[in-house]
């Protein structure tokens, strides 16, 4: 596996380059700036003009991307590679949202919308970047998955299934890229401070007819969680914990396939590994 040397793009004098998506808030906003501070050339995406301007103000090259608009993915890749002279050392797929709601209350349209943003868009962007990395003989692809892509919990069926699908797709790609010099890693965070809950609220309100649902009582807790900006816990760190994993995935000579981040996520993985399945799923069903 070719190693990216610190401060260079594969041994040249140029800065290492990374494309990171969903950099308007939360994990993406933090990692874009941390990478810039650490000496990377950072190309990052957002959707609102004010978020693009904030990135540019911090020395980050900002581009519009909405994963649900295939034309924006095609344009992004052309613009980014045009800027870098056809090189890209790393891709961090990160931008996503979380559709909450019981599976029986999810319309096919709501589920498709979740997959367009969290799954098909990521596949499209990744596939368009791989040929460049193959030509280079090296590259790092890191996906921000989720612990919910390993341990599903109630009322997160749309989001969890998009991350389960991502795990399956990208771990196959990881195997297929053996010998190419391109490494693929999945980061699986547990709860991390960001806007993911508040950004998920409009999707819940739009797509879930919660007053008529068999789950309407449980939904009051879901609504409270989304309105409060997510769960409150002393085990909920900031996005810097994801950056530590990202850094390892980008720089280590042996990037890991999985980075399980946060204490609750690690506990979840251990319980899944060691508990009998029926007990494990009963435990998950006691949490919402
Ligand atoms: N925070 C957690 O607890 C947690 C846990 C596990 C995994 N994750 C994962 O971490 C990643 C980042 O989420 P976050 O927690 O930092 O949440 P966040 O603060 O809500 O940030 C999400 C980012 O994704 C962007 N985005 C949403 N839909 C998009 C689309 N269709 N096309 C392009 N960009 C889109 C958002 O842009 P706009 O501002 O324009 O909407 C925003 O920049 C996600 O992949 C999420 O699944 C988060």
Coordinates of C-alpha atoms and ligand atoms in Angstrom, one line a residue:
X1 CA 0.0 0.0 0.0
X2 CA 1.5 3.3 -1.0
X3 CA 1.7 5.8 1.8
X4 CA 0.9 9.4 1.7
X5 CA 3.8 11.3 3.1
X6 CA 3.0 14.1 5.5
X7 CA 2.7 17.4 3.7
X8 CA 3.1 16.1 0.2
X9 CA 1.0 14.5 -2.5
X10 CA 2.7 11.2 -3.0
X11 CA 6.2 12.5 -2.7
X12 CA 5.9 15.8 -4.7
X13 CA 6.0 19.3 -3.3
X14 CA 2.2 19.9 -3.5
X15 CA 0.0 19.7 -0.4
X16 CA -2.0 16.6 0.0
X17 CA -5.5 17.1 -1.3
X18 CA -8.7 15.9 0.1
X19 CA -12.4 16.3 -0.9
X20 CA -14.8 16.3 2.0
X21 CA -18.6 16.5 1.6
X22 CA -21.2 18.0 4.0
X23 CA -18.9 20.6 5.5
X24 CA -21.5 23.2 6.5
X25 CA -21.9 21.9 10.1
X26 CA -21.0 19.1 12.5
X27 CA -18.3 16.5 11.6
X28 CA -17.7 17.8 8.1
X29 CA -17.2 21.5 9.2
X30 CA -14.8 20.4 11.9
X31 CA -12.8 18.0 9.9
X32 CA -12.4 20.4 6.9
X33 CA -10.9 23.1 9.2
X34 CA -8.8 20.6 11.2
X35 CA -7.4 19.2 7.9
X36 CA -6.6 22.7 6.7
X37 CA -4.8 23.4 10.0
X38 CA -2.9 20.2 9.6
X39 CA -1.5 21.3 6.3
X40 CA -3.9 19.7 3.8
X41 CA -5.3 21.4 0.7
X42 CA -9.0 21.0 1.5
X43 CA -11.8 21.1 -1.1
X44 CA -15.1 20.9 0.7
X45 CA -18.8 20.9 -0.2
X46 CA -21.9 22.6 1.1
X47 CA -25.2 23.7 -0.3
X48 CA -26.2 27.2 1.1
X49 CA -24.2 30.2 -0.3
X50 CA -23.5 31.4 3.3
X51 CA -21.9 28.0 4.2
X52 CA -19.8 28.0 1.0
X53 CA -18.7 31.6 1.9
X54 CA -17.8 30.6 5.4
X55 CA -15.6 27.7 4.1
X56 CA -13.8 30.0 1.6
X57 CA -13.2 32.6 4.4
X58 CA -11.3 29.9 6.3
X59 CA -9.1 29.1 3.3
X60 CA -11.0 26.1 2.1
X61 CA -12.0 25.7 -1.5
X62 CA -15.7 25.4 -1.5
X63 CA -18.0 23.7 -4.0
X64 CA -21.8 23.1 -4.3
X65 CA -22.9 19.5 -3.9
X66 CA -26.3 17.9 -3.3
X67 CA -26.0 14.1 -3.4
X68 CA -29.6 14.0 -4.6
X69 CA -28.7 15.9 -7.8
X70 CA -26.5 13.7 -10.0
X71 CA -25.6 16.7 -12.2
X72 CA -24.0 18.4 -9.1
X73 CA -21.9 15.3 -8.5
X74 CA -20.7 15.3 -12.1
X75 CA -19.9 19.0 -12.0
X76 CA -18.2 18.7 -8.6
X77 CA -15.8 16.1 -9.8
X78 CA -14.9 18.0 -13.0
X79 CA -14.4 21.3 -11.0
X80 CA -12.3 19.7 -8.3
X81 CA -10.1 17.8 -10.7
X82 CA -9.8 20.9 -12.8
X83 CA -8.5 22.8 -9.8
X84 CA -6.0 20.1 -8.6
X85 CA -4.6 19.3 -12.1
X86 CA -6.3 15.9 -12.1
X87 CA -5.1 14.7 -8.7
X88 CA -6.9 13.8 -5.5
X89 CA -5.3 12.1 -2.6
X90 CA -8.3 11.5 -0.4
X91 CA -12.1 11.5 -0.4
X92 CA -14.2 11.8 2.8
X93 CA -17.8 11.0 2.1
X94 CA -19.7 12.6 5.0
X95 CA -22.8 14.6 4.0
X96 CA -26.0 12.9 5.0
X97 CA -29.2 13.3 7.0
X98 CA -31.2 11.1 9.3
X99 CA -34.9 10.3 8.5
X100 CA -36.6 9.2 11.8
X101 CA -39.8 7.2 12.0
X102 CA -41.0 3.7 12.5
X103 CA -40.5 1.4 9.5
X104 CA -44.2 0.8 9.0
X105 CA -44.8 4.6 8.7
X106 CA -42.1 5.2 6.1
X107 CA -43.4 5.7 2.6
X108 CA -41.3 4.3 -0.3
X109 CA -40.7 7.9 -1.4
X110 CA -39.3 8.8 2.0
X111 CA -37.0 5.8 2.0
X112 CA -35.9 6.5 -1.6
X113 CA -35.1 10.1 -0.7
X114 CA -33.0 8.8 2.3
X115 CA -31.1 6.4 0.0
X116 CA -30.6 9.1 -2.7
X117 CA -28.7 11.3 -0.2
X118 CA -27.0 8.7 2.0
X119 CA -26.2 5.9 -0.4
X120 CA -26.6 6.4 -4.2
X121 CA -25.0 9.9 -4.1
X122 CA -22.0 8.5 -2.2
X123 CA -21.7 5.6 -4.7
X124 CA -21.8 8.0 -7.6
X125 CA -19.2 10.4 -6.2
X126 CA -16.9 7.5 -5.1
X127 CA -17.1 5.8 -8.5
X128 CA -16.2 9.0 -10.3
X129 CA -13.1 9.5 -8.1
X130 CA -11.8 6.0 -8.2
X131 CA -10.3 6.2 -11.8
X132 CA -8.2 9.2 -10.7
X133 CA -6.9 7.3 -7.7
X134 CA -6.2 4.2 -9.8
X135 CA -4.2 6.3 -12.2
X136 CA -2.2 7.7 -9.3
X137 CA -1.7 4.2 -7.8
X138 CA -2.8 5.5 -4.5
X139 CA -5.6 7.1 -2.6
X140 CA -7.7 7.0 0.6
X141 CA -11.5 6.8 0.6
X142 CA -13.1 7.2 4.0
X143 CA -16.9 7.0 4.6
X144 CA -18.6 8.4 7.6
X145 CA -21.0 5.5 8.3
X146 CA -22.6 5.1 11.7
X147 CA -22.8 2.7 14.6
X148 CA -26.4 2.4 13.3
X149 CA -25.0 0.7 10.3
X150 CA -24.0 -2.1 12.6
X151 CA -26.5 -2.0 15.5
X152 CA -30.0 -0.9 14.4
X153 CA -32.3 0.8 16.9
X154 CA -36.0 1.6 16.8
X155 CA -37.3 4.5 14.7
X156 CA -34.1 4.8 12.7
X157 CA -34.9 2.2 10.0
X158 CA -34.5 4.6 7.0
X159 CA -31.1 5.9 8.3
X160 CA -29.8 2.6 9.6
X161 CA -30.7 0.8 6.4
X162 CA -28.9 3.4 4.3
X163 CA -25.8 2.9 6.5
X164 CA -26.1 -0.9 6.4
X165 CA -26.3 -0.7 2.6
X166 CA -23.2 1.6 2.6
X167 CA -21.2 -0.9 4.7
X168 CA -22.1 -3.7 2.3
X169 CA -21.3 -1.8 -0.9
X170 CA -18.1 -0.1 0.3
X171 CA -16.6 -3.2 2.0
X172 CA -17.1 -5.0 -1.4
X173 CA -15.3 -2.1 -3.1
X174 CA -12.6 -2.3 -0.5
X175 CA -11.9 -5.9 -1.5
X176 CA -12.1 -5.1 -5.2
X177 CA -9.5 -2.3 -4.8
X178 CA -6.9 -4.7 -3.3
X179 CA -3.5 -4.1 -4.9
X180 CA -4.6 -0.7 -6.4
X181 CA -3.0 1.4 -3.7
X182 CA -6.4 2.7 -2.7
X183 CA -7.6 2.1 0.8
X184 CA -11.2 2.2 1.9
X185 CA -12.2 2.8 5.6
X186 CA -15.5 3.1 7.4
X187 CA -15.9 5.4 10.4
X188 CA -18.7 4.3 12.7
X189 CA -19.4 7.0 15.2
X190 CA -21.9 6.8 18.0
X191 CA -23.6 10.0 19.2
X192 CA -21.5 13.0 18.4
X193 CA -22.5 16.7 18.8
X194 CA -23.7 18.1 15.5
X195 CA -26.8 19.3 13.8
X196 CA -27.9 15.8 12.7
X197 CA -31.0 15.8 15.0
X198 CA -32.1 19.3 14.2
X199 CA -31.5 18.8 10.5
X200 CA -33.6 15.6 10.8
X201 CA -36.6 17.3 12.3
X202 CA -38.1 18.7 9.0
X203 CA -37.8 15.3 7.4
X204 CA -39.7 13.7 10.3
X205 CA -42.4 16.4 10.1
X206 CA -42.6 16.1 6.3
X207 CA -42.7 12.3 6.0
X208 CA -44.2 10.8 9.1
X209 CA -47.9 11.1 9.8
X210 CA -47.2 10.8 13.5
X211 CA -50.7 11.7 14.9
X212 CA -52.2 8.7 13.1
X213 CA -49.4 6.2 13.8
X214 CA -49.6 3.2 16.1
X215 CA -46.3 4.6 17.4
X216 CA -47.7 8.1 18.2
X217 CA -46.9 7.9 22.0
X218 CA -43.3 6.9 21.3
X219 CA -43.1 9.6 18.7
X220 CA -43.5 12.3 21.4
X221 CA -40.1 11.2 22.7
X222 CA -38.7 11.2 19.2
X223 CA -40.0 14.7 18.5
X224 CA -38.6 15.9 21.8
X225 CA -35.2 14.4 20.9
X226 CA -35.2 16.0 17.5
X227 CA -36.4 19.4 18.8
X228 CA -33.8 19.4 21.6
X229 CA -31.1 18.9 18.9
X230 CA -30.4 15.2 19.9
X231 CA -29.8 13.2 23.0
X232 CA -28.0 14.7 25.9
X233 CA -25.3 12.4 27.4
X234 CA -21.9 12.8 29.0
X235 CA -20.7 10.2 26.5
X236 CA -21.5 12.6 23.6
X237 CA -18.2 14.1 22.5
X238 CA -17.6 16.7 19.8
X239 CA -16.6 16.0 16.2
X240 CA -12.9 16.0 17.1
X241 CA -13.2 12.3 18.0
X242 CA -14.2 11.5 14.4
X243 CA -11.3 13.6 13.2
X244 CA -8.8 11.4 15.1
X245 CA -10.2 8.4 13.3
X246 CA -10.2 10.2 10.0
X247 CA -6.5 11.2 10.5
X248 CA -5.5 7.6 11.1
X249 CA -7.4 6.4 8.1
X250 CA -5.7 9.1 5.9
X251 CA -2.1 8.8 7.2
X252 CA -1.5 5.3 8.6
X253 CA 0.4 2.9 6.5
X254 CA -2.3 0.4 7.6
X255 CA -5.6 2.2 7.6
X256 CA -8.3 0.1 9.3
X257 CA -11.5 -1.1 7.6
X258 CA -13.6 0.0 10.6
X259 CA -13.1 2.8 13.1
X260 CA -15.7 2.5 15.9
X261 CA -15.8 5.9 17.6
X262 CA -17.3 6.8 21.0
X263 CA -17.9 4.7 24.1
X264 CA -21.5 3.8 23.3
X265 CA -20.5 2.7 19.8
X266 CA -17.8 0.5 21.2
X267 CA -20.1 -1.1 23.7
X268 CA -22.7 -1.7 20.9
X269 CA -20.1 -3.6 18.8
X270 CA -18.9 -5.7 21.8
X271 CA -22.5 -6.6 22.8
X272 CA -23.3 -7.6 19.2
X273 CA -20.2 -9.8 19.1
X274 CA -20.7 -11.5 22.4
X275 CA -24.4 -11.6 23.3
X276 CA -26.7 -14.2 21.8
X277 CA -28.6 -12.5 19.0
X278 CA -32.1 -12.7 20.7
X279 CA -30.7 -11.1 23.8
X280 CA -28.9 -8.5 21.8
X281 CA -31.9 -7.5 19.8
X282 CA -34.1 -7.5 23.0
X283 CA -31.7 -5.0 24.5
X284 CA -31.8 -2.8 21.4
X285 CA -35.6 -2.9 21.4
X286 CA -35.5 -1.4 24.9
X287 CA -33.8 1.7 23.5
X288 CA -35.3 4.3 21.2
Ligands
LIG1 N1 -23.6 13.2 14.8 C1 -23.8 11.9 15.1 O1 -24.2 11.5 16.2 C2 -23.4 10.9 14.0 C3 -23.3 9.6 14.4 C4 -23.0 8.6 13.4 C5 -22.8 9.0 12.1 N2 -22.9 10.3 11.8 C6 -22.6 10.7 10.4 O2 -21.8 11.8 10.3 C7 -21.9 12.4 9.0 C8 -22.0 13.9 9.3 O3 -23.2 14.2 10.1 P1 -23.2 15.3 11.3 O4 -23.5 14.5 12.5 O5 -22.0 16.2 11.2 O6 -24.6 16.1 10.9 P2 -24.9 17.5 10.4 O7 -24.3 18.6 11.3 O8 -26.4 17.5 10.2 O9 -24.1 17.6 9.0 C9 -24.6 17.0 7.9 C10 -23.9 17.6 6.7 O10 -24.4 16.8 5.5 C11 -24.9 17.7 4.6 N3 -26.0 17.1 3.8 C12 -27.2 16.6 4.1 N4 -27.9 16.2 3.1 C13 -27.0 16.3 2.0 C14 -27.2 16.1 0.6 N5 -28.3 15.6 0.1 N6 -26.1 16.3 -0.2 C15 -25.0 16.9 0.3 N7 -24.8 17.2 1.6 C16 -25.8 16.9 2.4 C17 -25.5 18.9 5.4 O11 -25.6 20.0 4.6 P3 -26.8 21.1 4.8 O12 -26.3 22.0 6.0 O13 -26.8 21.8 3.5 O14 -28.0 20.4 5.1 C18 -24.3 19.0 6.4 O15 -23.2 19.7 5.8 C19 -23.2 11.8 8.4 O16 -22.8 10.9 7.4 C20 -23.8 11.1 9.6 O17 -24.6 10.0 9.1 C21 -23.2 11.3 12.7

